[in-house]
Coordinates of C-alpha atoms in Angstrom, one line a residue:
X1 CA 43.0 79.9 92.9
X2 CA 41.9 78.3 96.2
X3 CA 43.3 75.0 95.0
X4 CA 46.7 76.7 94.1
X5 CA 46.7 78.5 97.5
X6 CA 46.2 75.2 99.4
X7 CA 48.9 73.5 97.3
X8 CA 51.3 76.4 98.0
X9 CA 50.7 76.2 101.8
X10 CA 51.3 72.4 101.8
X11 CA 54.5 72.8 99.7
X12 CA 55.8 75.6 101.9
X13 CA 55.2 73.4 104.9
X14 CA 57.0 70.4 103.4
X15 CA 59.9 72.6 102.4
X16 CA 60.1 74.2 105.9
X17 CA 60.2 70.8 107.7
X18 CA 62.6 69.1 105.3
X19 CA 64.9 72.1 105.2
X20 CA 64.9 72.2 109.0
X21 CA 66.1 68.6 109.0
X22 CA 68.8 69.3 106.5
X23 CA 69.9 72.4 108.4
X24 CA 70.2 70.5 111.7
X25 CA 72.2 67.8 110.0
X26 CA 74.6 70.3 108.4
X27 CA 75.1 72.3 111.6
X28 CA 75.6 69.2 113.8
X29 CA 78.3 68.1 111.3
X30 CA 79.9 71.5 111.3
X31 CA 80.2 71.3 115.0
X32 CA 82.5 68.2 115.0
X33 CA 84.2 68.0 111.6
X34 CA 87.2 70.2 112.5
X35 CA 87.8 67.9 115.5
X36 CA 87.4 64.8 113.3
X37 CA 89.7 66.3 110.6
X38 CA 92.4 67.0 113.2
X39 CA 92.1 63.5 114.7
X40 CA 91.9 61.5 111.5
X41 CA 94.7 63.3 109.7
X42 CA 97.0 63.5 112.8
X43 CA 97.8 67.1 111.7
X44 CA 96.0 70.0 113.4
X45 CA 96.7 72.3 110.5
X46 CA 94.4 70.1 108.4
X47 CA 91.4 70.6 110.7
X48 CA 89.8 73.1 108.3
X49 CA 90.2 70.9 105.2
X50 CA 87.0 69.0 105.6
X51 CA 85.0 72.2 105.8
X52 CA 86.7 73.5 102.7
X53 CA 85.9 70.3 100.8
X54 CA 82.3 70.6 101.9
X55 CA 82.1 74.2 100.7
X56 CA 83.7 73.2 97.4
X57 CA 81.1 70.4 97.0
X58 CA 78.3 72.9 97.6
X59 CA 79.7 75.3 94.9
X60 CA 80.3 72.5 92.4
X61 CA 76.7 71.0 92.8
X62 CA 74.7 74.3 92.7
X63 CA 74.7 75.0 88.9
X64 CA 74.2 71.5 87.6
X65 CA 71.5 71.0 90.3
X66 CA 69.7 74.1 89.0
X67 CA 69.8 72.8 85.4
X68 CA 68.5 69.4 86.4
X69 CA 65.6 70.9 88.4
X70 CA 64.8 73.1 85.4
X71 CA 64.6 69.9 83.2
X72 CA 63.1 67.4 85.6
X73 CA 61.4 69.4 88.3
X74 CA 62.1 70.5 91.9
X75 CA 60.9 67.4 93.6
X76 CA 63.3 64.9 92.0
X77 CA 66.2 67.4 92.3
X78 CA 65.7 68.1 96.0
X79 CA 65.1 64.4 96.7
X80 CA 68.4 63.6 95.0
X81 CA 70.1 66.2 97.3
X82 CA 68.8 64.5 100.4
X83 CA 69.9 61.2 99.0
X84 CA 73.4 62.5 98.5
X85 CA 73.4 63.8 102.0
X86 CA 72.4 60.4 103.4
X87 CA 75.1 58.6 101.5
X88 CA 77.7 61.2 102.4
X89 CA 76.8 61.0 106.1
X90 CA 77.0 57.2 106.0
X91 CA 80.4 57.3 104.3
X92 CA 81.7 59.9 106.9
X93 CA 80.4 57.7 109.7
X94 CA 82.2 54.7 108.3
X95 CA 85.4 56.8 107.8
X96 CA 85.4 57.8 111.5
X97 CA 84.9 54.2 112.6
X98 CA 87.7 53.0 110.2
X99 CA 90.0 56.0 111.0
X100 CA 90.3 57.0 107.3
X101 CA 90.8 60.7 106.6
X102 CA 90.5 60.4 102.9
X103 CA 87.2 58.5 103.2
X104 CA 86.0 61.2 105.5
X105 CA 86.8 63.8 102.9
X106 CA 84.8 61.8 100.3
X107 CA 81.8 61.8 102.6
X108 CA 82.1 65.5 103.3
X109 CA 82.3 66.2 99.5
X110 CA 78.9 64.4 99.1
X111 CA 77.7 66.4 102.1
X112 CA 78.6 69.5 100.2
X113 CA 76.8 68.4 97.1
X114 CA 73.7 67.9 99.3
X115 CA 74.1 71.4 100.7
X116 CA 74.4 73.0 97.2
X117 CA 71.2 71.2 96.1
X118 CA 69.0 71.5 99.2
X119 CA 69.7 75.3 99.6
X120 CA 67.7 75.7 96.5
X121 CA 64.6 74.8 98.5
X122 CA 63.9 78.5 98.9
X123 CA 63.5 78.8 95.1
X124 CA 61.0 75.9 95.1
X125 CA 59.0 77.8 97.7
X126 CA 59.0 80.9 95.5
X127 CA 57.8 78.8 92.5
X128 CA 54.7 77.8 94.4
X129 CA 53.3 81.3 95.2
X130 CA 52.2 84.4 93.4
X131 CA 54.6 87.4 93.2
X132 CA 52.9 89.3 96.0
X133 CA 53.7 86.5 98.5
X134 CA 57.0 85.3 97.1
X135 CA 59.3 86.9 99.7
X136 CA 57.3 85.5 102.6
X137 CA 57.5 82.0 101.1
X138 CA 61.3 82.2 100.7
X139 CA 61.6 83.6 104.2
X140 CA 59.8 80.6 105.7
X141 CA 62.4 78.3 104.2
X142 CA 65.3 80.5 105.3
X143 CA 63.7 80.5 108.8
X144 CA 64.2 76.8 108.9
X145 CA 67.8 77.6 109.4
X146 CA 66.8 78.7 113.0
X147 CA 65.7 75.1 113.7
X148 CA 69.1 73.8 112.5
X149 CA 71.0 76.5 114.4
X150 CA 69.3 75.5 117.7
X151 CA 68.7 71.8 117.0
X152 CA 72.0 70.9 115.3
X153 CA 74.4 71.7 118.2
X154 CA 71.8 70.4 120.7
X155 CA 71.9 67.0 119.0
X156 CA 75.7 66.6 119.1
X157 CA 75.9 65.5 122.8
X158 CA 73.0 63.0 122.8
X159 CA 74.0 61.5 119.4
X160 CA 77.6 61.1 120.7
X161 CA 76.3 59.2 123.7
X162 CA 74.1 57.1 121.5
X163 CA 77.0 56.2 119.2
X164 CA 79.1 55.1 122.2
X165 CA 76.2 53.0 123.4
X166 CA 76.4 51.2 120.1
X167 CA 80.1 50.7 120.4
X168 CA 81.0 53.5 117.9
X169 CA 83.2 56.5 118.4
X170 CA 81.3 59.4 119.9
X171 CA 82.2 61.7 117.0
X172 CA 80.4 59.3 114.6
X173 CA 77.1 60.1 116.4
X174 CA 76.4 63.5 114.7
X175 CA 77.2 62.1 111.3
X176 CA 74.9 59.0 111.9
X177 CA 72.2 61.3 113.2
X178 CA 72.6 63.4 110.0
X179 CA 72.0 60.3 107.9
X180 CA 68.7 59.7 109.7
X181 CA 67.7 63.4 109.2
X182 CA 68.5 63.3 105.5
X183 CA 66.6 60.0 105.1
X184 CA 63.5 61.5 106.8
X185 CA 63.7 64.8 104.9
X186 CA 64.2 63.1 101.6
X187 CA 61.2 60.8 102.1
X188 CA 59.1 63.9 103.0
X189 CA 60.1 65.6 99.8
X190 CA 59.7 62.6 97.6
X191 CA 56.2 61.7 98.9
X192 CA 54.6 65.1 99.7
X193 CA 56.1 67.8 97.5
X194 CA 53.2 67.5 95.1
X195 CA 52.4 69.0 92.7
X196 CA 55.9 69.8 91.7
X197 CA 56.6 73.5 92.4
X198 CA 57.9 73.9 88.8
X199 CA 54.4 73.1 87.5
X200 CA 52.8 75.5 89.9
X201 CA 55.2 78.2 88.7
X202 CA 54.0 77.6 85.1
X203 CA 50.4 77.8 86.1
X204 CA 50.9 81.0 88.1
X205 CA 52.8 82.6 85.2
X206 CA 49.9 81.9 82.9
X207 CA 47.4 83.5 85.3
X208 CA 49.3 86.6 86.3
X209 CA 48.8 89.9 84.4
X210 CA 51.0 90.2 81.4
X211 CA 53.8 92.8 81.7
X212 CA 54.8 93.8 78.1
X213 CA 58.2 94.9 79.3
X214 CA 59.0 91.6 80.9
X215 CA 60.3 88.5 79.1
X216 CA 57.8 86.1 77.7
X217 CA 56.8 83.5 80.3
X218 CA 56.7 80.8 77.6
X219 CA 59.4 79.4 75.4
X220 CA 62.9 78.3 76.3
X221 CA 63.9 81.4 78.1
X222 CA 67.0 83.7 77.8
X223 CA 70.6 82.6 78.2
X224 CA 72.5 83.4 81.3
X225 CA 74.4 86.2 79.7
X226 CA 71.2 87.8 78.5
X227 CA 69.6 87.6 81.9
X228 CA 72.6 89.2 83.6
X229 CA 72.5 92.0 81.1
X230 CA 69.3 93.2 82.9
X231 CA 69.6 95.5 85.9
X232 CA 67.3 93.5 88.3
X233 CA 69.1 90.1 88.1
X234 CA 72.4 91.9 88.5
X235 CA 71.2 93.6 91.7
X236 CA 69.8 90.4 93.1
X237 CA 73.1 88.6 92.4
X238 CA 75.2 91.4 93.9
X239 CA 73.0 91.4 97.0
X240 CA 73.3 87.7 97.7
X241 CA 77.0 87.3 96.7
X242 CA 78.2 90.4 98.5
X243 CA 76.1 89.7 101.6
X244 CA 77.4 86.2 101.8
X245 CA 81.1 87.3 101.4
X246 CA 80.8 90.1 104.0
X247 CA 79.0 87.9 106.5
X248 CA 81.5 85.1 106.3
X249 CA 84.4 87.5 106.2
X250 CA 83.4 89.1 109.5
X251 CA 81.8 86.2 111.3
X252 CA 84.5 83.5 110.7
X253 CA 87.3 85.3 112.6
X254 CA 85.3 87.1 115.3
X255 CA 85.6 84.1 117.6
X256 CA 89.4 84.1 117.0
X257 CA 89.6 87.9 117.5
X258 CA 87.8 87.5 120.9
X259 CA 89.9 84.5 121.9
X260 CA 93.1 86.5 121.2
X261 CA 91.8 89.2 123.6
X262 CA 91.1 86.8 126.4
X263 CA 87.3 86.2 126.0
X264 CA 86.1 82.9 127.3
X265 CA 84.0 80.4 125.4
X266 CA 80.8 81.6 127.1
X267 CA 81.2 85.2 125.7
X268 CA 82.2 83.9 122.3
X269 CA 79.1 81.6 122.2
X270 CA 76.9 84.6 123.1
X271 CA 78.3 86.7 120.3
X272 CA 78.0 83.9 117.7
X273 CA 74.5 83.1 119.0
X274 CA 73.4 86.7 118.5
X275 CA 74.8 86.5 115.0
X276 CA 72.9 83.4 114.2
X277 CA 69.7 85.0 115.6
X278 CA 70.2 87.9 113.2
X279 CA 70.8 85.5 110.3
X280 CA 67.7 83.4 110.7
X281 CA 65.5 84.4 113.6
X282 CA 63.7 87.4 111.9
X283 CA 63.3 85.8 108.5
X284 CA 59.5 85.8 108.6
X285 CA 59.5 89.5 109.3
X286 CA 62.0 90.1 106.5
X287 CA 59.8 88.3 104.0
X288 CA 56.8 90.5 104.9
X289 CA 59.0 93.5 104.7
X290 CA 60.3 92.6 101.2
X291 CA 56.7 92.0 99.9
X292 CA 55.5 95.4 101.3
X293 CA 58.5 97.7 100.8
X294 CA 59.9 96.1 97.6
X295 CA 63.0 94.0 96.9
X296 CA 65.4 96.9 96.2
X297 CA 64.5 98.7 99.4
X298 CA 65.0 95.5 101.4
X299 CA 68.4 95.0 99.8
X300 CA 69.4 98.6 100.5
X301 CA 68.4 98.2 104.2
X302 CA 70.4 95.0 104.4
X303 CA 73.5 96.6 102.9
X304 CA 73.2 99.5 105.4
X305 CA 73.0 97.0 108.3
X306 CA 76.0 95.1 107.0
X307 CA 77.9 98.4 106.9
X308 CA 76.7 99.4 110.3
X309 CA 77.6 96.0 111.9
X310 CA 81.0 95.9 110.2
X311 CA 81.9 99.4 111.4
X312 CA 80.7 98.7 114.9
X313 CA 82.5 95.4 115.4
X314 CA 86.1 96.7 115.9
X315 CA 85.2 99.7 118.0
X316 CA 85.0 97.8 121.3
X317 CA 85.9 94.5 122.9
X318 CA 82.9 94.5 125.2
X319 CA 80.8 91.4 124.7
X320 CA 77.4 93.2 124.4
X321 CA 78.9 95.5 121.8
X322 CA 80.3 92.7 119.7
X323 CA 77.0 90.8 120.0
X324 CA 75.1 93.8 118.7
X325 CA 77.6 94.2 115.8
X326 CA 77.4 90.6 114.8
X327 CA 73.6 90.6 115.1
X328 CA 73.5 93.5 112.7
X329 CA 75.8 91.7 110.3
X330 CA 73.6 88.6 110.4
X331 CA 70.4 90.6 109.9
X332 CA 72.0 92.5 107.0
X333 CA 72.9 89.2 105.4
X334 CA 69.3 88.0 105.9
X335 CA 67.8 91.0 104.2
X336 CA 70.2 90.8 101.3
X337 CA 69.7 87.1 100.9
X338 CA 65.9 87.0 101.1
X339 CA 65.5 90.3 99.1
X340 CA 68.0 89.1 96.5
X341 CA 66.5 85.6 96.2
X342 CA 63.0 87.0 95.8
X343 CA 64.1 89.6 93.2
X344 CA 65.9 87.0 91.2
X345 CA 62.8 84.8 91.1
X346 CA 60.7 87.9 90.1
X347 CA 63.1 88.7 87.2
X348 CA 63.1 85.2 85.7
X349 CA 60.5 83.2 83.8
X350 CA 59.7 79.7 84.9
X351 CA 61.9 78.4 82.0
X352 CA 64.9 80.3 83.2
X353 CA 64.8 79.9 87.0
X354 CA 66.5 76.6 87.5
X355 CA 69.7 77.2 85.6
X356 CA 70.1 80.9 86.6
X357 CA 69.3 80.3 90.3
X358 CA 71.8 77.4 90.2
X359 CA 74.4 79.7 88.8
X360 CA 73.7 82.3 91.5
X361 CA 74.1 79.7 94.2
X362 CA 77.4 78.6 92.7
X363 CA 78.6 82.2 93.1
X364 CA 77.2 82.4 96.6
X365 CA 79.1 79.3 97.6
X366 CA 82.3 80.6 96.0
X367 CA 81.9 83.9 97.9
X368 CA 81.5 81.9 101.1
X369 CA 84.7 79.9 100.4
X370 CA 86.5 83.1 99.5
X371 CA 85.4 84.9 102.6
X372 CA 86.3 82.0 104.8
X373 CA 89.8 81.7 103.2
X374 CA 90.5 85.4 103.0
X375 CA 89.4 86.2 106.5
X376 CA 92.3 84.4 108.2
X377 CA 94.8 85.9 105.9
X378 CA 93.5 89.5 106.3
X379 CA 93.3 89.1 110.1
X380 CA 96.8 87.8 110.3
X381 CA 98.3 90.5 108.1
X382 CA 96.1 93.6 108.7
X383 CA 94.1 93.0 111.8
X384 CA 90.4 92.9 112.7
X385 CA 89.7 96.6 112.2
X386 CA 90.9 96.7 108.6
X387 CA 89.1 93.4 107.9
X388 CA 85.8 94.9 109.0
X389 CA 86.5 98.1 107.0
X390 CA 86.9 95.9 103.9
X391 CA 83.6 94.2 104.7
X392 CA 81.8 97.6 105.0
X393 CA 83.4 98.8 101.7
X394 CA 82.2 95.7 99.9
X395 CA 78.7 96.2 101.2
X396 CA 78.5 99.5 99.4
X397 CA 78.1 97.6 96.1
X398 CA 74.5 96.4 96.6
X399 CA 73.5 99.7 98.3
X400 CA 74.7 101.8 95.3
X401 CA 73.0 99.4 92.9
X402 CA 69.7 99.4 94.8
X403 CA 69.2 103.1 95.2
X404 CA 68.5 103.8 91.5
X405 CA 65.9 101.0 91.4
X406 CA 64.3 102.4 94.5
X407 CA 64.1 105.9 92.9
X408 CA 62.7 104.4 89.7
X409 CA 60.0 102.5 91.7
X410 CA 59.0 105.6 93.6
X411 CA 58.7 107.5 90.3
X412 CA 56.5 104.8 88.8
X413 CA 54.2 104.9 91.9
X414 CA 53.9 108.7 91.6
X415 CA 53.1 108.4 87.9

């Protein structure tokens, strides 16, 4: 077991560093792609199309990536994701230099493929550790998003100056920097993610106590429909998908809501910064909480925070109030995401994880795209208050689903 523990620590460290690089590359790109989209297309109304293409790519890649990782292992699958990010970043850089909007969209599509694959790093971390430490391993990889949230925007200015020094457009700098980050992260995964987390998962499953009520850890595993017929995978999926949809729904138009009420960029940045802190900054705490309190209780707490944040947001236009509300929405998403990711890993055998986790990430990315698209329409037609009420209502789903599981867990402890 000492050998497995050392391997798990090394694998978690590799995934943390590589995911930090990927996150920084993605967020640096997100900072500039609406500007690039408007400039290359010559039509401001198309500024959001590159982001939509990227989200579509992430959704399209998630399920096949999970199946490929199931068959060939986490290391080659994740390395392929970093390679796609590298190629996509280079194509996007060339598109900016050439002034080609269509080529830029092609690069962003590959960027999206990379996002759909590398986001599954959290499941690779879960594979490498026993059940009692699974949430903490996942939380470490999610915490890597903090590095990206801070480092990504901070890189935009220096990379722009560097690009100009090389005779390239300033907006090409963040994309070129993303290529370097993807190259470094991919090399790290390919060289150091050993043994493959999939193999550790199989060894750990063989050593853990047998639960006669659980599916057999050997064999081909259950089909997707059979897995989703079980209560725990359904709860995990509801937590992650609903949490993503509500978070994007509220977050994506809050800056516009503030702008429409005469807030400056400084106040808007403060509120979005508080939201980002809630999403990523406390991930390590969340992981420990999920391992101690249990996954359903963590999901229920996350749903309550989503509801609280969504109900608070439209009450006042004061910046501190909005910052608190968006922080709670971000933290609620974090609890639902980590609790749901861990619960899904718990409920699956090693032979099932890749394809089912890939399917779950497909739905998460579709929820993100739907929340992003729907938020503008709802804001324009109904207003910010009703939009937040819709978010709070949606958050009731994982809460209602988690409560019976919490009650059953308490009854089993008393027994």
